[in-house]
Structure formats: structure tokens, C-alpha cells
Coordinates of C-alpha atoms and ligand atoms in Angstrom, one line a residue:
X48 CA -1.5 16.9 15.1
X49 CA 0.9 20.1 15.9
X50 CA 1.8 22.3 13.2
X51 CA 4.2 20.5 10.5
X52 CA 7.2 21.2 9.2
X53 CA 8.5 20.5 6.3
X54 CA 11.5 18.6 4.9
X55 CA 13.9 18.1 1.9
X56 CA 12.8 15.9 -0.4
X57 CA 14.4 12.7 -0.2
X58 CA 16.0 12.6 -3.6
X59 CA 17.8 15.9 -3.6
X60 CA 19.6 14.6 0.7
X61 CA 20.5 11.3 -1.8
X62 CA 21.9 12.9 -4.4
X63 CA 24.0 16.0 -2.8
X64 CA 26.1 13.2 -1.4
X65 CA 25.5 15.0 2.1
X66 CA 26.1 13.5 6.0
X67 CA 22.3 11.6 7.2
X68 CA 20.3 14.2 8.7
X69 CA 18.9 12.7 11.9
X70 CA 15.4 12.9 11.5
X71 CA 15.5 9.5 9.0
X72 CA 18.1 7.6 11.7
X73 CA 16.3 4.8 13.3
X74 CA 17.2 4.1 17.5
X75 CA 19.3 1.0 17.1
X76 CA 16.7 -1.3 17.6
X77 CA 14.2 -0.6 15.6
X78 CA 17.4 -0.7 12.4
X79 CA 17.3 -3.6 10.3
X80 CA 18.9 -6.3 10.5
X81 CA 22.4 -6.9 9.0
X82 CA 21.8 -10.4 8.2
X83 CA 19.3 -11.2 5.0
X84 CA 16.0 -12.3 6.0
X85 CA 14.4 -15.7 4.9
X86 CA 12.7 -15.2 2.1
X87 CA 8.7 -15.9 2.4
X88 CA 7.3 -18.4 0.7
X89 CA 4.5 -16.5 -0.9
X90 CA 1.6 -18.2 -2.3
X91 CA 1.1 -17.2 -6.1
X92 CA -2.5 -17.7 -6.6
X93 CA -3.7 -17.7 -10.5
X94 CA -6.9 -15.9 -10.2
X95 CA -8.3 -17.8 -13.7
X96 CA -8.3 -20.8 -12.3
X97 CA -9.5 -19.9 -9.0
X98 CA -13.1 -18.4 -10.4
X99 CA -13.8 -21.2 -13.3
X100 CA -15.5 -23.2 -10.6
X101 CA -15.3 -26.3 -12.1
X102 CA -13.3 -28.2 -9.5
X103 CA -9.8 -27.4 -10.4
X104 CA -10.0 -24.0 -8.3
X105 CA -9.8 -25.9 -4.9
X106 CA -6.0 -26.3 -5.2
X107 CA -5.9 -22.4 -5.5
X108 CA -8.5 -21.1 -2.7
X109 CA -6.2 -23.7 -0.3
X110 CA -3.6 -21.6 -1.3
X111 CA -5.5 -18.5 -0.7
X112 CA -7.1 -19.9 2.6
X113 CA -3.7 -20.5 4.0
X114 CA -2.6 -17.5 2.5
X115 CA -5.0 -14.8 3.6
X116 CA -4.9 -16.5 7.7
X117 CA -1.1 -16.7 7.9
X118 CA 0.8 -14.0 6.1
X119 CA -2.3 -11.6 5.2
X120 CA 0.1 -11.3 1.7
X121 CA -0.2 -13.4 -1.8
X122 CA 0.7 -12.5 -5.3
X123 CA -2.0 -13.0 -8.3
X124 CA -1.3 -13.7 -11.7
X125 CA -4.2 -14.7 -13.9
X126 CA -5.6 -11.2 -15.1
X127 CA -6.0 -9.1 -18.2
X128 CA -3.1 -6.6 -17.3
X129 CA -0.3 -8.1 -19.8
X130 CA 3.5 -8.1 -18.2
X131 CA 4.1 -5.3 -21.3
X132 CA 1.6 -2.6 -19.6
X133 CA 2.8 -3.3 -16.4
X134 CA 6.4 -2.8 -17.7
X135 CA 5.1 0.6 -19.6
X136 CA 3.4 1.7 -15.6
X137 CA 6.5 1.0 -14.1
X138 CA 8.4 3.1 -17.0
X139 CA 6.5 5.6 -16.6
X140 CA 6.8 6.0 -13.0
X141 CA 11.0 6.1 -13.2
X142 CA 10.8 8.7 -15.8
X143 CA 8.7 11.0 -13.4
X144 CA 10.9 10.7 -10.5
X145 CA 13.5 11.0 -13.0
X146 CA 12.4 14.4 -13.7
X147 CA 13.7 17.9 -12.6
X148 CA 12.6 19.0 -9.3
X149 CA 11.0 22.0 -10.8
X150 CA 8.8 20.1 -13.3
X151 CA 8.4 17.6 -10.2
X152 CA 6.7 20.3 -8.3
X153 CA 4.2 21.2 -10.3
X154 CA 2.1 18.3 -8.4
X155 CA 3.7 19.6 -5.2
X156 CA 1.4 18.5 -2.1
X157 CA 2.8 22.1 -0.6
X158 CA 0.4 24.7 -0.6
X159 CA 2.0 27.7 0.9
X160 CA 2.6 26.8 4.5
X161 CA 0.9 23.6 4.4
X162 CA 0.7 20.3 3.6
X163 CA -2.4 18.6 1.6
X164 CA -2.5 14.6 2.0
X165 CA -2.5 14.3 -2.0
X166 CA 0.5 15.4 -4.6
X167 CA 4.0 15.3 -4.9
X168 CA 6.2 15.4 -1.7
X169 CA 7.0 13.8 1.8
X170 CA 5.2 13.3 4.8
X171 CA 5.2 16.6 7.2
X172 CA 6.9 16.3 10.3
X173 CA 4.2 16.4 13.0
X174 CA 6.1 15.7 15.9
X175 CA 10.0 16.3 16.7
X176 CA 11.0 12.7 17.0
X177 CA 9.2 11.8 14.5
X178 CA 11.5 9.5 12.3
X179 CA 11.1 10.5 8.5
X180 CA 10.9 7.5 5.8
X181 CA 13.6 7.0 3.4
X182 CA 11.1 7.7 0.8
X183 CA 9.2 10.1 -1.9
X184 CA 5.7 9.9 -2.8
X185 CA 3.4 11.0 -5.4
X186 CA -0.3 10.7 -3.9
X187 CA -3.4 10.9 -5.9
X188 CA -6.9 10.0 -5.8
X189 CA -7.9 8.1 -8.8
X190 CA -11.7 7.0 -7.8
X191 CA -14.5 7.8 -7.9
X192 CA -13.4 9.8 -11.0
X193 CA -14.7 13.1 -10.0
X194 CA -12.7 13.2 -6.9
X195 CA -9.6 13.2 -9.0
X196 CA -7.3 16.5 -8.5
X197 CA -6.1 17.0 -11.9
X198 CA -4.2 19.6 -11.2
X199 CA -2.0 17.9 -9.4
X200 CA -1.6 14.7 -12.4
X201 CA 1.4 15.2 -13.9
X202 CA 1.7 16.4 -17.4
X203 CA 5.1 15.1 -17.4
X204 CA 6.1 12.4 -18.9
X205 CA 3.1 12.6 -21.1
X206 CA 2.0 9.6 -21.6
X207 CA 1.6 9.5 -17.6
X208 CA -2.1 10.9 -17.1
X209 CA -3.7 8.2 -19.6
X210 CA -1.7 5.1 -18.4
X211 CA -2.8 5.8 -15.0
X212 CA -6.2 6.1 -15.9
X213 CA -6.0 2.5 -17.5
X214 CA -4.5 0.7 -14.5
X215 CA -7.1 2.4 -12.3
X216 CA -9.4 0.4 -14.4
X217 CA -7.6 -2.6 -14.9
X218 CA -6.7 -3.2 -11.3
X219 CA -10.2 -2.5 -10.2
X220 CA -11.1 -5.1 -11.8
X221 CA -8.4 -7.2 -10.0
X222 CA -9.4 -5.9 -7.0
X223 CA -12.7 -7.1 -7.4
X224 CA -11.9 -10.9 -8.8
X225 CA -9.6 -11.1 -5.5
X226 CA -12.7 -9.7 -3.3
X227 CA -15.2 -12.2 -4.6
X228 CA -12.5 -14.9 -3.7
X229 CA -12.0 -13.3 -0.3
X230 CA -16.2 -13.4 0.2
X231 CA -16.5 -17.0 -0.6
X232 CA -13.8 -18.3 1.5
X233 CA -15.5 -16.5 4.5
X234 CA -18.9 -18.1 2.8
X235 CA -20.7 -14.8 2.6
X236 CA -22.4 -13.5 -0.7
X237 CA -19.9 -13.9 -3.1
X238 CA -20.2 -9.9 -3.7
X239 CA -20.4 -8.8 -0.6
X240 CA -17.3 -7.2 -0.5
X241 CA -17.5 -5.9 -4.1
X242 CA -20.9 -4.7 -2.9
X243 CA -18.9 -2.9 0.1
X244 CA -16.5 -0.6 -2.5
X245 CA -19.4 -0.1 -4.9
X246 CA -19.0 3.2 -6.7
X247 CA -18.5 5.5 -4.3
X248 CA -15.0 3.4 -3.1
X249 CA -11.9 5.9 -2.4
X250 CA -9.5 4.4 -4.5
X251 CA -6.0 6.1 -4.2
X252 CA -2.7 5.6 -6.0
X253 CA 1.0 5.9 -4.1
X254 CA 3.8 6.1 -6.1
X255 CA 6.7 5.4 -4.0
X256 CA 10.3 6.4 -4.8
X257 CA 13.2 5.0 -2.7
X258 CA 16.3 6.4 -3.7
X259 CA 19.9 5.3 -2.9
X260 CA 21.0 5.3 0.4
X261 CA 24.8 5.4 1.5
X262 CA 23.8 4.1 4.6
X263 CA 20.8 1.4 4.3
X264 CA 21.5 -0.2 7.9
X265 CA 20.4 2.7 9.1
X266 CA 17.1 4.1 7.9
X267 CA 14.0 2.5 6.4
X268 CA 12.2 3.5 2.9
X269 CA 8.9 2.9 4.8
X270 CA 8.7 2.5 8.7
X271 CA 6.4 -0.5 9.7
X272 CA 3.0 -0.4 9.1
X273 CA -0.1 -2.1 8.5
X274 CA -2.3 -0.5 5.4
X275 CA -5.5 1.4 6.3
X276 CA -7.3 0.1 3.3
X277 CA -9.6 -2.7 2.5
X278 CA -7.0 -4.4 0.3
X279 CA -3.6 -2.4 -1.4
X280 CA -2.6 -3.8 -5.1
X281 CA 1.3 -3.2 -5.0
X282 CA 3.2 -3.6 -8.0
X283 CA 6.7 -3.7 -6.9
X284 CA 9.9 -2.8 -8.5
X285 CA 11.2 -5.2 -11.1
X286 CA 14.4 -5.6 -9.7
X287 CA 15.0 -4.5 -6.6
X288 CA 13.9 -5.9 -3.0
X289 CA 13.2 -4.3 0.1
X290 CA 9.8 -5.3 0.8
X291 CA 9.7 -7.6 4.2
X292 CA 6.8 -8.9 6.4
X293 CA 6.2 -9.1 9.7
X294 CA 5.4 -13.2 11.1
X295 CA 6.3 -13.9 14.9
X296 CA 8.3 -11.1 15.7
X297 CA 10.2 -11.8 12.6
X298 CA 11.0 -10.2 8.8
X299 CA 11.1 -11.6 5.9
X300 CA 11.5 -10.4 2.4
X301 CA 9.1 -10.8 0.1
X302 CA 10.6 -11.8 -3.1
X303 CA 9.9 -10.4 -6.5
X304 CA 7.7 -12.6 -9.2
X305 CA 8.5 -10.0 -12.2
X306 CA 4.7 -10.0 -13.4
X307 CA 2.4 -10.8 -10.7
X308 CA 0.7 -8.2 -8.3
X309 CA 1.1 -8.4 -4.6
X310 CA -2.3 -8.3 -3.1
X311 CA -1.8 -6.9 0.7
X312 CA -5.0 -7.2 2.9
X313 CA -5.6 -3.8 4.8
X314 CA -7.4 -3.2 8.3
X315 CA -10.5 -2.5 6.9
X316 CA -11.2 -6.3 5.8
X317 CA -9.2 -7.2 8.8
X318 CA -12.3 -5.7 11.1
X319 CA -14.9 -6.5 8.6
X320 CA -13.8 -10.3 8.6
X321 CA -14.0 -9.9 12.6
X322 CA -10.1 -10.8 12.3
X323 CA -10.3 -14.2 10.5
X324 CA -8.4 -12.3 7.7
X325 CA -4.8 -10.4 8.8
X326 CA -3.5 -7.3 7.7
X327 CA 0.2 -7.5 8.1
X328 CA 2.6 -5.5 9.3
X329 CA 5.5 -4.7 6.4
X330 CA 8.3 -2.5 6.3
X331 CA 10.4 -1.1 3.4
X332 CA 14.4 -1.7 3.7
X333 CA 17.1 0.8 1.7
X334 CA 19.2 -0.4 -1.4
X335 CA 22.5 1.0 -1.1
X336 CA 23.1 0.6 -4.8
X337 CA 20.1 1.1 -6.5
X338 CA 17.0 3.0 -6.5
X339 CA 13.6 1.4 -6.1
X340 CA 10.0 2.5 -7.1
X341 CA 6.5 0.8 -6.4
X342 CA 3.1 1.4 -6.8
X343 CA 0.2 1.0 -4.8
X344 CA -3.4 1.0 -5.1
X345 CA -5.2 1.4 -1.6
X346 CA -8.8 0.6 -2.1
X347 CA -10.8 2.1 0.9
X348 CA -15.1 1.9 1.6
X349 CA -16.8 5.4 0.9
X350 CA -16.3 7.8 4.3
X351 CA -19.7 8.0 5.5
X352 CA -19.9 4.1 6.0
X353 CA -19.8 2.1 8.7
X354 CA -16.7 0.0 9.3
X355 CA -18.3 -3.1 10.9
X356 CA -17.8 -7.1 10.6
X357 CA -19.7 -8.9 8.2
X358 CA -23.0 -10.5 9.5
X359 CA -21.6 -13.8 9.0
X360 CA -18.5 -13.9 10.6
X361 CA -20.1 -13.4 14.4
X362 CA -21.1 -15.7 16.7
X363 CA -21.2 -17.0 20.2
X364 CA -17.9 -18.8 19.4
X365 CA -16.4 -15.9 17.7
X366 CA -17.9 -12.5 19.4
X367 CA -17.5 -8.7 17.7
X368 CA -13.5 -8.4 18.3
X369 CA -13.9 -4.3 16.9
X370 CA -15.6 -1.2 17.7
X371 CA -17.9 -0.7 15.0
X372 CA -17.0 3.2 13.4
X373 CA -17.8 5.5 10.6
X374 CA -14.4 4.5 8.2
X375 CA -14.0 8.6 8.1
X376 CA -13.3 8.2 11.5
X377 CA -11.2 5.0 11.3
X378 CA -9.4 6.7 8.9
X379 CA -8.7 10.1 10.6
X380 CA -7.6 8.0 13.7
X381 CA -5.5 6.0 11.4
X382 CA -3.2 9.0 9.6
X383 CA -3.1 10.4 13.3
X384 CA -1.4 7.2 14.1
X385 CA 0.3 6.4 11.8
X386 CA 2.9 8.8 12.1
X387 CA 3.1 8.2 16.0
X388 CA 3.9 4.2 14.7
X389 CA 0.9 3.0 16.4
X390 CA -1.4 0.2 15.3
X391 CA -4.6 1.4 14.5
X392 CA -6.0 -2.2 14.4
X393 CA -4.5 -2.6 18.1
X394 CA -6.4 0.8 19.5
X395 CA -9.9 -0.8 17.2
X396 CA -10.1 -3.7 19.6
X397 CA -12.9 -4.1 21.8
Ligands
LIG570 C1 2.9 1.3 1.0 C2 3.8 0.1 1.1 C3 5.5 -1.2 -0.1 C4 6.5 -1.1 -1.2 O1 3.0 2.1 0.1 O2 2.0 1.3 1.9 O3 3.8 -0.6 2.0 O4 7.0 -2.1 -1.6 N1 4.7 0.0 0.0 O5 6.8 0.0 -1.7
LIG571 NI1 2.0 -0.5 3.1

């Protein structure tokens, strides 16, 4: 990557009221469409009754069977995280991009000339061409715990550092309830997955801003992508759309359900499922009267471990499809990538 430069934060362009800059206009075909996509008809999957195992769940792994092989995107209700704490993360979350940019930048992911991956801030330009998200982030590692930079956890609003700490616990344990589904519809140990993240899983939290945008058919909050991750837990904004998926060369929205979690596969169980399991491609689309925040929650395996598909997924009839690589690696490959807009799943194929 060339030496990056770096660029206003999104918020401030928004709110001076000032002409596009350049860097965030999409060529015309890669704009979004005018027209308002079909919405997708998302399976809602109630993780309660899918684990009881006492016959009723079949309904509910159908669901996630046809699910996980067609749009690689479902929503789960049927946790412990009640709709009030979710409402109190995504409060919390408005207030700090609410903030002064001076208190803001405390967490700053700027140090001196350069860039670090975590904090507060915007991706660095690394090429000249590059076209910039409408979109800005706060990135921080939340697991394993000791990995946490706590310098750069906002002390602002104050209530910010402890609720984060509790929805890195609750949604683990989300994450996990949705893995051991995932293991059993491939029929492998129903931990095998859970056994995969074990302690030593990177477990990193994006909190995205998306702020107004005079001209929406223009830009995009977040350029398409697939995740890196094993799986990503999004919590989305309560009110406002923009999230669409990629399905045969076409978008569609995915709609909000005000208290469920959007569970988004990543490439890491895409490869490690030898592709039964699809990590889609999703993009974010600008409001042009209301902001819009979200959360994710990118579960990744430890770096020193080898990205590989499961035992049980390979045979004659379905051979290795990806190169078997240290996920530090992967992952390298898959920033480098990512802001060229290439598929990192694409360049893993055999
Ligand atoms: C992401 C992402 C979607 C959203 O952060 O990788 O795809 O709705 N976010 O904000
Ligand atoms: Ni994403």
C-alpha cells in the first residue's frame, strides 16, 4: 500500500453544507440505483427454538439451511440481549458521534503522520482513485480482552466503555448459539466452529456513522464488500435503511426488524465450509434526510491459524475449492484488497 493520505472526516464535509469533493463520487455505474430495490425476504430465525431439539427446531434450521445457501444473511431473535439494552447500545453510539470533534478525537486512529487500523477516523487514501465511503468509523478491538486499546475507548459519553463491554459478552454468546447451528447443518461436531474462535478469537467492534448526504444518488456509505470475518453481528439503525445485498447481479434492501440482529456470514466460514455457506456481497446506500448508525461485531480465528475447510465438508464429489492460508495472511491480503474493491474470496480460489 503507498503512503496514505488523509481525509476530512465525513461529518464535518456533511455538515459545512460544502460542493461533493470527488474522492466519494462513484463512476456512473457503479451509483445506485434511482429506483427502490425489492426488499429481501429475510429469514428471521428464533434461535430458542432452533437449539431445544425436541422436534419443533426443524421448521427453524429449514429456515437457516435456505438461509445460509441463498442470501448468506438472516436475522436472529431468541437471545438474552432484551430490545431495552439494545436501544441503550444504539443510544449510546448517537450520542458519541454526536459529540464535538475535539472530544471525538481523543480516540483518533491518527497518530502523527499515520494511520493505525483501530480508533476514531476514516479510511486512509491508499491510492488516488480510490473512491472514499460515505462513512465514519469508530474501530476497536474488544477480544481477547487484553488486546483491548483503552486508550483509544471513549470516555465520552460515559456510560460508553461499560456498555460495550456487556454487548461484547452478550453477543459472543450469540455468536456462538448461531455457530453451533451453523456446525450442525454442515453435520460436523456441533462445536466445531465455537472450537475454531475459542479464546484467542479477534473479536472487533465498528461503529459506523453515515451522515446526511445532499446527494445520496451519488456516493455510497459503504462500497460493496464481502466481510473478512467468520461471521459479523450487525445491529442496524432503528429507523433508517440503507443496507442492500447482492443476489444475481441484483440489490436488495434489507429491511429493518427493530429488535433482531442481522447475522452476516464472512469469508472465513465461506472457505472453511468449502463454499457450501456464502458470504455476501452488501453495500451501504446514503439517506438524504437522516443520519444513520450501525454496529458490527466481526468475529475473526486467532492470526496464527490456519484458514482451511472443515474435514467434513471434502470429498471426491466436492474437492478443496480454497488455498489453505495462515488467516494473518488472509487477512493482510484482505485489507490490501479491500480498498482496491477486489474480492478476496475470488483471489482464495484454487
Ligand atoms: C460493515 C457493514 C453494514 C451497515 O461494517 O462491514 O457492512 O449496515 N455494515 O452498516
Ligand atoms: Ni460489511
Amino acid at each position: 500500500m503507498g503512503k496514505e493520505e488523509v481525509v476530512e472526516m465525513v461529518q464535518e464535509l456533511a455538515e459545512s453544507g460544502q460542493a461533493l469533493p470527488g474522492c466519494y463520487i462513484l463512476p456512473e455505474k457503479q451509483r445506485p440505483d434511482r429506483a427502490s430495490p425489492s426488499a429481501l425476504d429475510i429469514p428471521v430465525i428464533d434461535l430458542s427454538l432452533l437449539l431445544r431439539e425436541t422436534g419443533c427446531e426443524d421448521d427453524q434450521a429449514k429456515r437457516l439451511q435456505y438461509a445460509v445457501q441463498s442470501w448468506g444473511l438472516f436475522q436472529v431473535i431468541g437471545y438474552d440481549l432484551s430490545p431495552s439494552f439494545l436501544d441503550e447500545v444504539r443510544d449510546v453510539v448517537r450520542k458519541f458521534f454526536q459529540l464535538p470533534m475535539d472530544v471525538k478525537q481523543k480516540s483518533s486512529n491518527l497518530k502523527g503522520e499515520k494511520l493505525e487500523p483501530e480508533g476514531y477516523g476514516n479510511y486512509g487514501v491508499a491510492r488516488k482513485d480510490q473512491i472514499i465511503d460515505w462513512n465514519d468509523r469508530l474501530y476497536l478491538s474488544v477480544q481477547p480482552e487484553e488486546k483491548r486499546r483503552l486508550d483509544l475507548w471513549p470516555e465520552n459519553p460515559c456510560s460508553f466503555r461499560e456498555i460495550l463491554h456487556e454487548y461484547t459478552i452478550q453477543t459472543r454468546k450469540v455468536a456462538e448459539l448461531v455457530l453451533l447451528a451453523l456446525a450442525k447443518l454442515l453435520k460436523l461436531e456441533k462445536n466445531y466452529f465455537v472450537n475454531q474462535l475459542g479464546d484467542t478469537a479477534e473479536v472487533r467492534a465498528r461503529f459506523n456513522y453515515y451522515p446526511r448526504c445532499s446527494r445520496p444518488d451519488l456516493v455510497l456509505g459503504i462500497n460493496p464488500h464481502s466481510d473478512g470475518s467468520l461471521i459479523t453481528i450487525l445491529l442496524p439503525d432503528k429507523e433508517v435503511e440503507g443496507l442492500q445485498v447482492l443476489r444475481d447481479g441484483d440489490w436488495f434492501k434489507v429491511p429493518i426488524i427493530p429488535h433482531a440482529l442481522l447475522i452476516n456470514l464472512g469469508n472465513q466460514i465461506q472457505i472453511m465450509s468449502n463454499g457450501i455457506f456464502k458470504s455476501p456481497v452488501h453495500r451501504v446506500t446514503a439517506n438524504s434526510e437522516k443520519d444513520r448508525i450501525s454496529v458490527a461485531m466481526f468475529y475473526s480465528l486467532e492470526p496464527e491459524k490456519t484458514l482451511e475447510a472443515a474435514e467434513g465438508v471434502v470429498d471426491e464429489t466436492r474437492p478443496c475449492l480454497y488455498k489453505k492460508m495462515r488467516v494473518k495472511d488472509f487477512l493482510n491480503i484482505f485489507f490490501e484488497k479491500y480498498t482496491q474493491g477486489v474480492s478476496t474470496i475470488e483471489w482464495a480460489r484454487i
